Coordinates of C-alpha atoms in Angstrom, one line a residue:
X4 CA 0.0 0.0 0.0
X5 CA 1.1 3.6 -0.7
X6 CA 1.9 6.2 1.9
X7 CA -1.0 8.0 3.4
X8 CA -1.9 11.3 1.6
X9 CA -0.8 14.3 3.6
X10 CA -3.0 17.3 4.0
X11 CA -1.2 20.3 2.4
X12 CA -3.8 22.7 3.7
X13 CA -3.1 21.7 7.3
X14 CA 0.6 22.0 6.8
X15 CA 0.2 25.5 5.3
X16 CA -1.9 26.6 8.3
X17 CA 0.6 25.2 10.8
X18 CA 3.4 27.0 8.9
X19 CA 1.4 30.3 9.1
X20 CA 0.7 29.8 12.8
X21 CA 4.4 29.1 13.4
X22 CA 5.4 32.2 11.5
X23 CA 2.9 34.5 13.3
X24 CA 4.0 33.1 16.7
X25 CA 7.7 33.7 15.9
X26 CA 7.2 37.2 14.6
X27 CA 4.9 38.1 17.6
X28 CA 7.4 36.6 20.0
X29 CA 10.4 38.5 18.6
X30 CA 8.5 41.8 18.7
X31 CA 6.9 41.4 22.1
X32 CA 9.8 39.8 24.0
X33 CA 12.2 42.4 22.5
X34 CA 10.1 45.3 23.9
X35 CA 9.3 43.6 27.3
X36 CA 10.0 45.9 30.2
X37 CA 12.7 44.6 32.6
X38 CA 11.2 46.4 35.6
X39 CA 7.9 46.8 37.4
X40 CA 5.9 49.1 35.1
X41 CA 4.4 52.0 37.1
X42 CA 0.7 51.8 38.0
X43 CA -1.6 48.7 38.1
X44 CA 1.2 46.5 36.7
X45 CA 3.6 47.3 39.5
X46 CA 0.8 46.9 42.1
X47 CA -0.2 43.5 40.9
X48 CA 3.4 42.4 40.6
X49 CA 4.1 43.4 44.2
X50 CA 1.0 41.7 45.6
X51 CA 1.6 38.5 43.6
X52 CA 5.2 38.4 44.6
X53 CA 4.3 38.7 48.3
X54 CA 5.8 42.2 48.7
X55 CA 2.5 43.8 49.4
X56 CA -1.0 42.9 50.6
X57 CA -4.4 43.5 49.0
X58 CA -7.9 43.4 50.5
X59 CA -8.9 40.8 48.0
X60 CA -7.4 38.7 45.2
X61 CA -7.6 40.6 42.0
X62 CA -7.4 38.6 38.8
X63 CA -6.9 35.2 40.4
X64 CA -6.7 33.3 37.1
X65 CA -3.9 35.7 35.9
X66 CA -2.2 35.4 39.3
X67 CA -2.1 31.6 38.9
X68 CA -0.1 31.9 35.6
X69 CA 2.0 34.7 37.0
X70 CA 3.3 32.3 39.7
X71 CA 4.7 30.1 36.9
X72 CA 6.2 32.8 34.7
X73 CA 6.9 35.7 37.1
X74 CA 7.8 39.3 36.2
X75 CA 6.5 40.7 32.9
X76 CA 6.9 37.4 31.0
X77 CA 3.1 36.8 31.1
X78 CA 2.5 39.8 28.9
X79 CA 4.4 38.8 25.7
X80 CA 3.2 35.2 26.1
X81 CA -0.4 36.5 26.3
X82 CA 0.3 38.6 23.2
X83 CA 1.6 35.6 21.2
X84 CA -1.3 33.4 22.3
X85 CA -3.8 36.1 21.3
X86 CA -2.3 36.6 17.8
X87 CA -2.2 32.8 17.0
X88 CA -5.8 32.3 18.3
X89 CA -7.1 35.3 16.4
X90 CA -5.7 33.9 13.2
X91 CA -7.2 30.5 13.8
X92 CA -10.6 31.9 14.6
X93 CA -10.9 34.3 11.7
X94 CA -9.5 31.9 9.1
X95 CA -11.8 29.1 10.3
X96 CA -14.8 31.4 10.3
X97 CA -14.2 32.7 6.8
X98 CA -13.3 29.3 5.5
X99 CA -16.6 27.9 6.8
X100 CA -18.7 30.7 5.5
X101 CA -17.1 30.9 2.0
X102 CA -17.0 27.1 1.7
X103 CA -20.8 27.0 2.2
X104 CA -21.5 29.6 -0.5
X105 CA -19.1 29.1 -3.3
X106 CA -16.3 26.8 -4.7
X107 CA -14.4 25.0 -1.9
X108 CA -11.1 25.8 -3.6
X109 CA -11.4 29.4 -2.6
X110 CA -12.5 28.8 1.0
X111 CA -9.0 27.9 2.5
X112 CA -7.1 30.8 0.7
X113 CA -9.8 33.3 1.6
X114 CA -9.7 32.2 5.3
X115 CA -5.9 32.4 5.4
X116 CA -5.9 35.9 3.9
X117 CA -8.5 37.1 6.4
X118 CA -6.8 35.5 9.3
X119 CA -3.4 36.9 8.4
X120 CA -4.8 40.4 8.0
X121 CA -6.7 40.3 11.3
X122 CA -3.7 38.8 13.2
X123 CA -1.2 41.3 11.6
X124 CA -3.4 44.3 12.4
X125 CA -3.9 43.1 16.0
X126 CA -0.2 42.3 16.5
X127 CA 1.1 45.6 15.2
X128 CA -1.6 47.8 16.9
X129 CA 0.2 50.3 19.2
X130 CA -2.1 49.5 22.1
X131 CA -1.4 45.8 21.9
X132 CA 2.3 46.3 21.5
X133 CA 2.4 48.5 24.6
X134 CA 0.2 46.0 26.6
X135 CA 2.6 43.2 25.7
X136 CA 5.5 45.0 27.2
X137 CA 4.4 44.7 30.8
X138 CA 2.0 42.8 33.1
X139 CA -1.4 43.7 31.7
X140 CA -4.8 42.2 32.8
X141 CA -6.6 43.3 29.7
X142 CA -4.3 41.6 27.2
X143 CA -4.4 38.4 29.3
X144 CA -8.2 38.6 29.2
X145 CA -8.2 38.9 25.5
X146 CA -5.8 36.0 25.1
X147 CA -7.9 33.7 27.4
X148 CA -11.1 34.7 25.7
X149 CA -9.7 33.9 22.2
X150 CA -8.2 30.6 23.5
X151 CA -11.5 29.7 25.0
X152 CA -13.2 30.3 21.6
X153 CA -10.9 27.9 19.8
X154 CA -12.5 25.1 21.9
X155 CA -15.5 25.4 19.6
X156 CA -13.4 24.0 16.7
X157 CA -13.7 20.3 17.6
X158 CA -17.3 20.6 18.8
X159 CA -18.9 19.6 15.5
X160 CA -16.5 16.7 14.6
X161 CA -15.8 15.1 18.0
X162 CA -17.0 11.5 18.6
X163 CA -20.4 11.4 20.2
X164 CA -19.1 9.6 23.3
X165 CA -16.8 12.6 24.2
X166 CA -18.6 15.4 22.3
X167 CA -20.5 16.4 25.4
X168 CA -17.2 17.2 27.2
X169 CA -16.3 20.1 24.9
X170 CA -19.3 22.4 26.0
X171 CA -18.2 21.5 29.5
X172 CA -14.6 22.6 28.9
X173 CA -15.9 25.8 27.3
X174 CA -18.0 26.5 30.4
X175 CA -15.1 25.9 32.7
X176 CA -12.9 28.2 30.6
X177 CA -15.5 31.0 30.6
X178 CA -16.2 30.4 34.3
X179 CA -12.5 30.8 35.2
X180 CA -12.3 33.9 33.0
X181 CA -15.4 35.4 34.6
X182 CA -13.6 35.4 38.0
X183 CA -11.0 37.6 36.4
X184 CA -13.1 39.9 34.3
X185 CA -16.8 40.6 33.7
X186 CA -16.1 40.7 29.9
X187 CA -16.5 36.9 29.9
X188 CA -20.0 37.2 31.3
X189 CA -20.9 39.6 28.5
X190 CA -19.8 37.3 25.7
X191 CA -21.3 34.2 27.4
X192 CA -24.6 34.4 25.3
X193 CA -22.5 34.4 22.1
X194 CA -20.7 31.2 23.2
X195 CA -24.0 29.6 24.1
X196 CA -25.4 30.4 20.7
X197 CA -22.3 29.1 19.0
X198 CA -22.5 25.8 21.0
X199 CA -26.2 25.4 20.3
X200 CA -25.6 26.0 16.6
X201 CA -22.7 23.6 16.3
X202 CA -24.5 20.9 18.2
X203 CA -27.7 21.3 16.1
X204 CA -25.6 21.0 12.9
X205 CA -23.8 18.0 14.3
X206 CA -26.9 16.0 15.1
X207 CA -28.5 17.1 11.8
X208 CA -25.6 15.7 9.8
X209 CA -25.4 12.6 11.9
X210 CA -29.2 12.1 11.4
X211 CA -28.9 12.5 7.6
X212 CA -26.1 10.0 7.5
X213 CA -28.2 7.5 9.5
X214 CA -31.0 7.8 7.0

């Protein structure tokens, strides 16, 4: 038997993701502050490092990751994660929409172009570049939100025996995020609609196949 056919589209997507991650990492780590940035960043760093006390735990999810990375490292890491996830989400969304309306051959290229443009604009935006230079709760929230959204990808294709786990994982991710920021509670209805739509499509396709 011959060798299994490789998926060139997947390889292209992985290459683009790797390139975006490398460019974002070089840019963000090169500009990372080597000191406690004045303001909220310095206050959070002092509290989480045990040098100061606070009446309550602010951003506990972010504090958990800070204990592993320390200093300002969490900022550029959040920026890289946000860039990669944004590309994945936009490219997948455009690919699905275009693929359902016209020739499938144009779906993947259209998705990649849209994803690259969205990721590049986000990565080079002055506000994002500044946030990625020091400990920044808002950039971490964006990265966690985008990463949570990528959990929707396997929802429609997961085996039925484990498919129910994915909505649970999405709920856990949003619940943890909601402890850090009310933004997650605002987008919760959108996630619920997306889960309901994907599950409905999944069972409809499985039902058609059974017939």
